Amino acid sequence: MATGNRLPKQVLSLYRQLLRASKDKPGFAGRIREEFRRNASIPPRDALRIEFLLRRGRRQLEQLRAATTKRLGAFGSAPE
């Protein structure tokens, strides 16, 4: 489990990686920004939820980097 002071750096790193990967795929950058803004209100003390979202984001990054990814369906809402 990551320590609390590492989480913001990991989130920012993932955000940048996702935006870089989305440059070649139109429409993805806006959805990525929207999802990160929506989750920005999660309190920093909710480390378990943040770590869950980080793992989910890393899986989505792998999908986005795949040459066959062409649709936005992979970036849907997570169940609350």
N, CA, C and O atoms as a printed pandas DataFrame, in Angstrom:
     atom_number atom_name residue_name chain_id  residue_number  x_coord  y_coord  z_coord
0              1         N          MET        A               1    0.846   -1.184    0.000
1              2        CA          MET        A               1    0.000    0.000    0.000
2              3         C          MET        A               1    0.889    1.243    0.000
3              4         O          MET        A               1    1.845    1.329    0.771
4              5         N          ALA        A               2    0.581    2.170   -0.837
5              6        CA          ALA        A               2    1.383    3.390   -0.945
6              7         C          ALA        A               2    1.122    4.307    0.243
7              8         O          ALA        A               2    0.018    4.337    0.789
8              9         N          THR        A               3    2.127    5.038    0.628
9             10        CA          THR        A               3    1.938    5.984    1.720
10            11         C          THR        A               3    1.166    7.195    1.219
11            12         O          THR        A               3    1.163    7.489    0.023
12            13         N          GLY        A               4    0.516    7.890    2.132
13            14        CA          GLY        A               4   -0.336    9.017    1.778
14            15         C          GLY        A               4    0.361   10.129    1.039
15            16         O          GLY        A               4   -0.243   10.755    0.168
16            17         N          ASN        A               5    1.629   10.401    1.359
17            18        CA          ASN        A               5    2.312   11.508    0.701
18            19         C          ASN        A               5    2.758   11.163   -0.716
19            20         O          ASN        A               5    3.128   12.057   -1.478
20            21         N          ARG        A               6    2.731    9.890   -1.079
21            22        CA          ARG        A               6    3.069    9.491   -2.447
22            23         C          ARG        A               6    1.881    9.557   -3.390
23            24         O          ARG        A               6    2.053    9.725   -4.597
24            25         N          LEU        A               7    0.698    9.428   -2.858
25            26        CA          LEU        A               7   -0.489    9.343   -3.706
26            27         C          LEU        A               7   -0.661   10.544   -4.637
27            28         O          LEU        A               7   -0.920   10.346   -5.824
28            29         N          PRO        A               8   -0.530   11.780   -4.149
29            30        CA          PRO        A               8   -0.711   12.908   -5.088
30            31         C          PRO        A               8    0.274   12.871   -6.258
31            32         O          PRO        A               8   -0.087   13.212   -7.385
32            33         N          LYS        A               9    1.498   12.464   -5.999
33            34        CA          LYS        A               9    2.493   12.371   -7.083
34            35         C          LYS        A               9    2.112   11.282   -8.071
35            36         O          LYS        A               9    2.275   11.449   -9.280
36            37         N          GLN        A              10    1.605   10.170   -7.560
37            38        CA          GLN        A              10    1.196    9.080   -8.442
38            39         C          GLN        A              10   -0.005    9.484   -9.289
39            40         O          GLN        A              10   -0.079    9.147  -10.471
40            41         N          VAL        A              11   -0.939   10.202   -8.687
41            42        CA          VAL        A              11   -2.122   10.657   -9.419
42            43         C          VAL        A              11   -1.713   11.619  -10.529
43            44         O          VAL        A              11   -2.176   11.495  -11.663
44            45         N          LEU        A              12   -0.852   12.571  -10.208
45            46        CA          LEU        A              12   -0.397   13.537  -11.210
46            47         C          LEU        A              12    0.371   12.851  -12.335
47            48         O          LEU        A              12    0.204   13.193  -13.506
48            49         N          SER        A              13    1.203   11.894  -11.981
49            50        CA          SER        A              13    1.962   11.144  -12.980
50            51         C          SER        A              13    1.028   10.378  -13.918
51            52         O          SER        A              13    1.216   10.391  -15.134
52            53         N          LEU        A              14    0.033    9.720  -13.357
53            54        CA          LEU        A              14   -0.932    8.977  -14.171
54            55         C          LEU        A              14   -1.699    9.924  -15.088
55            56         O          LEU        A              14   -1.915    9.615  -16.260
56            57         N          TYR        A              15   -2.109   11.067  -14.564
57            58        CA          TYR        A              15   -2.832   12.066  -15.363
58            59         C          TYR        A              15   -2.000   12.486  -16.567
59            60         O          TYR        A              15   -2.503   12.524  -17.690
60            61         N          ARG        A              16   -0.752   12.794  -16.339
61            62        CA          ARG        A              16    0.135   13.219  -17.439
62            63         C          ARG        A              16    0.328   12.099  -18.454
63            64         O          ARG        A              16    0.314   12.345  -19.660
64            65         N          GLN        A              17    0.509   10.868  -17.974
65            66        CA          GLN        A              17    0.689    9.741  -18.877
66            67         C          GLN        A              17   -0.553    9.512  -19.736
67            68         O          GLN        A              17   -0.451    9.242  -20.933
68            69         N          LEU        A              18   -1.723    9.623  -19.111
69            70        CA          LEU        A              18   -2.966    9.448  -19.863
70            71         C          LEU        A              18   -3.131   10.528  -20.923
71            72         O          LEU        A              18   -3.533   10.237  -22.049
72            73         N          LEU        A              19   -2.824   11.770  -20.571
73            74        CA          LEU        A              19   -2.950   12.846  -21.555
74            75         C          LEU        A              19   -1.967   12.666  -22.703
75            76         O          LEU        A              19   -2.317   12.906  -23.858
76            77         N          ARG        A              20   -0.749   12.248  -22.401
77            78        CA          ARG        A              20    0.224   11.992  -23.476
78            79         C          ARG        A              20   -0.248   10.871  -24.390
79            80         O          ARG        A              20   -0.136   10.972  -25.612
80            81         N          ALA        A              21   -0.770    9.813  -23.805
81            82        CA          ALA        A              21   -1.234    8.673  -24.594
82            83         C          ALA        A              21   -2.460    9.027  -25.432
83            84         O          ALA        A              21   -2.710    8.399  -26.461
84            85         N          SER        A              22   -3.221   10.026  -24.999
85            86        CA          SER        A              22   -4.445   10.383  -25.710
86            87         C          SER        A              22   -4.218   11.325  -26.888
87            88         O          SER        A              22   -5.147   11.601  -27.647
88            89         N          LYS        A              23   -3.004   11.815  -27.046
89            90        CA          LYS        A              23   -2.734   12.788  -28.117
90            91         C          LYS        A              23   -3.075   12.249  -29.497
91            92         O          LYS        A              23   -3.538   13.001  -30.354
92            93         N          ASP        A              24   -2.853   10.959  -29.725
93            94        CA          ASP        A              24   -3.096   10.370  -31.040
94            95         C          ASP        A              24   -4.534    9.887  -31.216
95            96         O          ASP        A              24   -4.896    9.375  -32.275
96            97         N          LYS        A              25   -5.347   10.051  -30.180
97            98        CA          LYS        A              25   -6.711    9.523  -30.234
98            99         C          LYS        A              25   -7.700   10.636  -29.907
99           100         O          LYS        A              25   -7.851   11.009  -28.744
100          101         N          PRO        A              26   -8.369   11.165  -30.917
101          102        CA          PRO        A              26   -9.273   12.295  -30.700
102          103         C          PRO        A              26  -10.417   11.957  -29.749
103          104         O          PRO        A              26  -10.991   10.869  -29.807
104          105         N          GLY        A              27  -10.736   12.906  -28.874
105          106        CA          GLY        A              27  -11.859   12.763  -27.970
106          107         C          GLY        A              27  -11.523   12.212  -26.601
107          108         O          GLY        A              27  -12.328   12.332  -25.677
108          109         N          PHE        A              28  -10.368   11.617  -26.449
109          110        CA          PHE        A              28  -10.022   11.004  -25.170
110          111         C          PHE        A              28   -9.595   12.028  -24.124
111          112         O          PHE        A              28   -9.938   11.877  -22.952
112          113         N          ALA        A              29   -8.866   13.051  -24.511
113          114        CA          ALA        A              29   -8.310   14.015  -23.547
114          115         C          ALA        A              29   -9.410   14.683  -22.722
115          116         O          ALA        A              29   -9.262   14.843  -21.511
116          117         N          GLY        A              30  -10.488   15.068  -23.356
117          118        CA          GLY        A              30  -11.584   15.706  -22.637
118          119         C          GLY        A              30  -12.211   14.787  -21.604
119          120         O          GLY        A              30  -12.531   15.217  -20.496
120          121         N          ARG        A              31  -12.385   13.527  -21.965
121          122        CA          ARG        A              31  -12.960   12.554  -21.018
122          123         C          ARG        A              31  -12.015   12.300  -19.855
123          124         O          ARG        A              31  -12.458   12.133  -18.719
124          125         N          ILE        A              32  -10.717   12.270  -20.131
125          126        CA          ILE        A              32   -9.727   12.059  -19.069
126          127         C          ILE        A              32   -9.768   13.225  -18.094
127          128         O          ILE        A              32   -9.816   13.028  -16.880
128          129         N          ARG        A              33   -9.750   14.434  -18.626
129          130        CA          ARG        A              33   -9.812   15.623  -17.765
130          131         C          ARG        A              33  -11.089   15.632  -16.929
131          132         O          ARG        A              33  -11.057   15.939  -15.738
132          133         N          GLU        A              34  -12.200   15.296  -17.555
133          134        CA          GLU        A              34  -13.490   15.271  -16.861
134          135         C          GLU        A              34  -13.474   14.274  -15.691
135          136         O          GLU        A              34  -13.938   14.586  -14.594
136          137         N          GLU        A              35  -12.942   13.091  -15.937
137          138        CA          GLU        A              35  -12.913   12.081  -14.875
138          139         C          GLU        A              35  -12.001   12.500  -13.720
139          140         O          GLU        A              35  -12.340   12.293  -12.555
140          141         N          PHE        A              36  -10.859   13.082  -14.038
141          142        CA          PHE        A              36   -9.955   13.532  -12.969
142          143         C          PHE        A              36  -10.578   14.689  -12.189
143          144         O          PHE        A              36  -10.433   14.745  -10.968
144          145         N          ARG        A              37  -11.256   15.597  -12.853
145          146        CA          ARG        A              37  -11.919   16.700  -12.141
146          147         C          ARG        A              37  -13.019   16.173  -11.232
147          148         O          ARG        A              37  -13.181   16.640  -10.105
148          149         N          ARG        A              38  -13.774   15.198  -11.726
149          150        CA          ARG        A              38  -14.864   14.641  -10.937
150          151         C          ARG        A              38  -14.330   13.971   -9.667
151          152         O          ARG        A              38  -14.968   14.034   -8.616
152          153         N          ASN        A              39  -13.175   13.337   -9.762
153          154        CA          ASN        A              39  -12.614   12.630   -8.612
154          155         C          ASN        A              39  -11.684   13.502   -7.767
155          156         O          ASN        A              39  -11.158   13.030   -6.759
156          157         N          ALA        A              40  -11.476   14.732   -8.145
157          158        CA          ALA        A              40  -10.595   15.628   -7.385
158          159         C          ALA        A              40  -11.142   15.939   -6.004
159          160         O          ALA        A              40  -10.390   16.346   -5.118
160          161         N          SER        A              41  -12.427   15.756   -5.812
161          162        CA          SER        A              41  -13.034   16.066   -4.513
162          163         C          SER        A              41  -12.898   14.934   -3.493
163          164         O          SER        A              41  -13.352   15.072   -2.357
164          165         N          ILE        A              42  -12.285   13.831   -3.881
165          166        CA          ILE        A              42  -12.080   12.728   -2.936
166          167         C          ILE        A              42  -11.093   13.190   -1.872
167          168         O          ILE        A              42  -10.008   13.665   -2.206
168          169         N          PRO        A              43  -11.448   13.060   -0.609
169          170        CA          PRO        A              43  -10.540   13.523    0.450
170          171         C          PRO        A              43   -9.232   12.724    0.459
171          172         O          PRO        A              43   -9.254   11.510    0.257
172          173         N          PRO        A              44   -8.113   13.376    0.686
173          174        CA          PRO        A              44   -6.809   12.689    0.690
174          175         C          PRO        A              44   -6.726   11.551    1.710
175          176         O          PRO        A              44   -5.937   10.623    1.530
176          177         N          ARG        A              45   -7.506   11.608    2.753
177          178        CA          ARG        A              45   -7.458   10.549    3.764
178          179         C          ARG        A              45   -8.155    9.265    3.285
179          180         O          ARG        A              45   -8.035    8.226    3.934
180          181         N          ASP        A              46   -8.872    9.323    2.170
181          182        CA          ASP        A              46   -9.546    8.152    1.601
182          183         C          ASP        A              46   -8.575    7.407    0.673
183          184         O          ASP        A              46   -8.816    7.267   -0.526
184          185         N          ALA        A              47   -7.481    6.937    1.261
185          186        CA          ALA        A              47   -6.390    6.323    0.489
186          187         C          ALA        A              47   -6.840    5.074   -0.257
187          188         O          ALA        A              47   -6.390    4.842   -1.379
188          189         N          LEU        A              48   -7.704    4.273    0.325
189          190        CA          LEU        A              48   -8.143    3.042   -0.340
190          191         C          LEU        A              48   -8.863    3.345   -1.649
191          192         O          LEU        A              48   -8.624    2.692   -2.664
192          193         N          ARG        A              49   -9.738    4.333   -1.618
193          194        CA          ARG        A              49  -10.467    4.690   -2.843
194          195         C          ARG        A              49   -9.518    5.279   -3.884
195          196         O          ARG        A              49   -9.641    4.983   -5.072
196          197         N          ILE        A              50   -8.587    6.100   -3.452
197          198        CA          ILE        A              50   -7.619    6.702   -4.376
198          199         C          ILE        A              50   -6.754    5.611   -5.001
199          200         O          ILE        A              50   -6.493    5.644   -6.204
200          201         N          GLU        A              51   -6.311    4.652   -4.204
201          202        CA          GLU        A              51   -5.498    3.559   -4.740
202          203         C          GLU        A              51   -6.294    2.710   -5.729
203          204         O          GLU        A              51   -5.758    2.271   -6.747
204          205         N          PHE        A              52   -7.577    2.479   -5.427
205          206        CA          PHE        A              52   -8.431    1.750   -6.354
206          207         C          PHE        A              52   -8.507    2.487   -7.696
207          208         O          PHE        A              52   -8.362    1.877   -8.755
208          209         N          LEU        A              53   -8.734    3.790   -7.640
209          210        CA          LEU        A              53   -8.837    4.581   -8.864
210          211         C          LEU        A              53   -7.503    4.629   -9.614
211          212         O          LEU        A              53   -7.488    4.649  -10.845
212          213         N          LEU        A              54   -6.391    4.647   -8.890
213          214        CA          LEU        A              54   -5.076    4.596   -9.538
214          215         C          LEU        A              54   -4.904    3.285  -10.300
215          216         O          LEU        A              54   -4.453    3.286  -11.446
216          217         N          ARG        A              55   -5.259    2.170   -9.671
217          218        CA          ARG        A              55   -5.143    0.869  -10.352
218          219         C          ARG        A              55   -6.028    0.839  -11.591
219          220         O          ARG        A              55   -5.620    0.363  -12.651
220          221         N          ARG        A              56   -7.235    1.351  -11.443
221          222        CA          ARG        A              56   -8.169    1.404  -12.575
222          223         C          ARG        A              56   -7.616    2.285  -13.694
223          224         O          ARG        A              56   -7.703    1.940  -14.873
224          225         N          GLY        A              57   -7.048    3.426  -13.307
225          226        CA          GLY        A              57   -6.468    4.330  -14.293
226          227         C          GLY        A              57   -5.286    3.721  -15.023
227          228         O          GLY        A              57   -5.108    3.948  -16.219
228          229         N          ARG        A              58   -4.481    2.951  -14.313
229          230        CA          ARG        A              58   -3.330    2.292  -14.957
230          231         C          ARG        A              58   -3.784    1.251  -15.972
231          232         O          ARG        A              58   -3.178    1.101  -17.033
232          233         N          ARG        A              59   -4.859    0.529  -15.640
233          234        CA          ARG        A              59   -5.412   -0.438  -16.607
234          235         C          ARG        A              59   -5.944    0.307  -17.833
235          236         O          ARG        A              59   -5.758   -0.139  -18.965
236          237         N          GLN        A              60   -6.603    1.440  -17.602
237          238        CA          GLN        A              60   -7.124    2.217  -18.717
238          239         C          GLN        A              60   -5.990    2.782  -19.564
239          240         O          GLN        A              60   -6.122    2.892  -20.783
240          241         N          LEU        A              61   -4.878    3.141  -18.930
241          242        CA          LEU        A              61   -3.717    3.631  -19.670
242          243         C          LEU        A              61   -3.190    2.547  -20.600
243          244         O          LEU        A              61   -2.848    2.828  -21.749
244          245         N          GLU        A              62   -3.120    1.319  -20.114
245          246        CA          GLU        A              62   -2.675    0.213  -20.974
246          247         C          GLU        A              62   -3.610    0.049  -22.161
247          248         O          GLU        A              62   -3.159   -0.165  -23.286
248          249         N          GLN        A              63   -4.915    0.148  -21.914
249          250        CA          GLN        A              63   -5.887    0.040  -23.003
250          251         C          GLN        A              63   -5.729    1.189  -23.993
251          252         O          GLN        A              63   -5.799    0.984  -25.205
252          253         N          LEU        A              64   -5.518    2.380  -23.482
253          254        CA          LEU        A              64   -5.388    3.555  -24.334
254          255         C          LEU        A              64   -4.147    3.460  -25.214
255          256         O          LEU        A              64   -4.165    3.872  -26.374
256          257         N          ARG        A              65   -3.084    2.922  -24.661
257          258        CA          ARG        A              65   -1.843    2.774  -25.428
258          259         C          ARG        A              65   -1.937    1.707  -26.512
259          260         O          ARG        A              65   -1.142    1.709  -27.452
260          261         N          ALA        A              66   -2.889    0.805  -26.392
261          262        CA          ALA        A              66   -3.055   -0.246  -27.394
262          263         C          ALA        A              66   -3.465    0.376  -28.728
263          264         O          ALA        A              66   -4.320    1.260  -28.781
264          265         N          ALA        A              67   -2.855   -0.092  -29.776
265          266        CA          ALA        A              67   -3.121    0.463  -31.104
266          267         C          ALA        A              67   -4.564    0.232  -31.536
267          268         O          ALA        A              67   -5.079    0.974  -32.372
268          269         N          THR        A              68   -5.216   -0.767  -30.992
269          270        CA          THR        A              68   -6.576   -1.093  -31.422
270          271         C          THR        A              68   -7.649   -0.262  -30.732
271          272         O          THR        A              68   -8.810   -0.320  -31.138
272          273         N          THR        A              69   -7.304    0.508  -29.704
273          274        CA          THR        A              69   -8.289    1.305  -28.982
274          275         C          THR        A              69   -8.700    2.510  -29.823
275          276         O          THR        A              69   -7.872    3.323  -30.234
276          277         N          LYS        A              70  -10.031    2.598  -30.069
277          278        CA          LYS        A              70  -10.533    3.692  -30.897
278          279         C          LYS        A              70  -11.774    4.344  -30.318
279          280         O          LYS        A              70  -12.235    5.363  -30.832
280          281         N          ARG        A              71  -12.328    3.762  -29.239
281          282        CA          ARG        A              71  -13.565    4.276  -28.684
282          283         C          ARG        A              71  -13.395    4.706  -27.239
283          284         O          ARG        A              71  -12.442    4.312  -26.566
284          285         N          LEU        A              72  -14.335    5.520  -26.771
285          286        CA          LEU        A              72  -14.268    6.068  -25.414
286          287         C          LEU        A              72  -14.923    5.176  -24.363
287          288         O          LEU        A              72  -14.884    5.516  -23.181
288          289         N          GLY        A              73  -15.505    4.082  -24.734
289          290        CA          GLY        A              73  -16.226    3.243  -23.787
290          291         C          GLY        A              73  -15.411    2.794  -22.594
291          292         O          GLY        A              73  -15.977    2.543  -21.530
292          293         N          ALA        A              74  -14.104    2.684  -22.734
293          294        CA          ALA        A              74  -13.252    2.215  -21.645
294          295         C          ALA        A              74  -13.175    3.206  -20.503
295          296         O          ALA        A              74  -12.717    2.847  -19.418
296          297         N          PHE        A              75  -13.606    4.442  -20.705
297          298        CA          PHE        A              75  -13.488    5.479  -19.695
298          299         C          PHE        A              75  -14.849    5.831  -19.121
299          300         O          PHE        A              75  -15.181    7.008  -18.988
300          301         N          GLY        A              76  -15.631    4.832  -18.784
301          302        CA          GLY        A              76  -16.934    5.079  -18.193
302          303         C          GLY        A              76  -16.833    5.307  -16.700
303          304         O          GLY        A              76  -15.748    5.230  -16.124
304          305         N          SER        A              77  -17.949    5.582  -16.082
305          306        CA          SER        A              77  -17.993    5.869  -14.639
306          307         C          SER        A              77  -17.806    4.586  -13.839
307          308         O          SER        A              77  -18.247    3.509  -14.240
308          309         N          ALA        A              78  -17.145    4.732  -12.705
309          310        CA          ALA        A              78  -16.977    3.630  -11.784
310          311         C          ALA        A              78  -18.198    3.559  -10.875
311          312         O          ALA        A              78  -18.792    4.587  -10.551
312          313         N          PRO        A              79  -18.569    2.370  -10.469
313          314        CA          PRO        A              79  -19.689    2.277   -9.547
314          315         C          PRO        A              79  -19.354    2.937   -8.212
315          316         O          PRO        A              79  -18.234    2.806   -7.719
316          317         N          GLU        A              80  -20.294    3.625   -7.642
317          318        CA          GLU        A              80  -20.081    4.337   -6.364
318          319         C          GLU        A              80  -20.310    3.413   -5.210
319          320         O          GLU        A              80  -20.181    3.823   -4.056
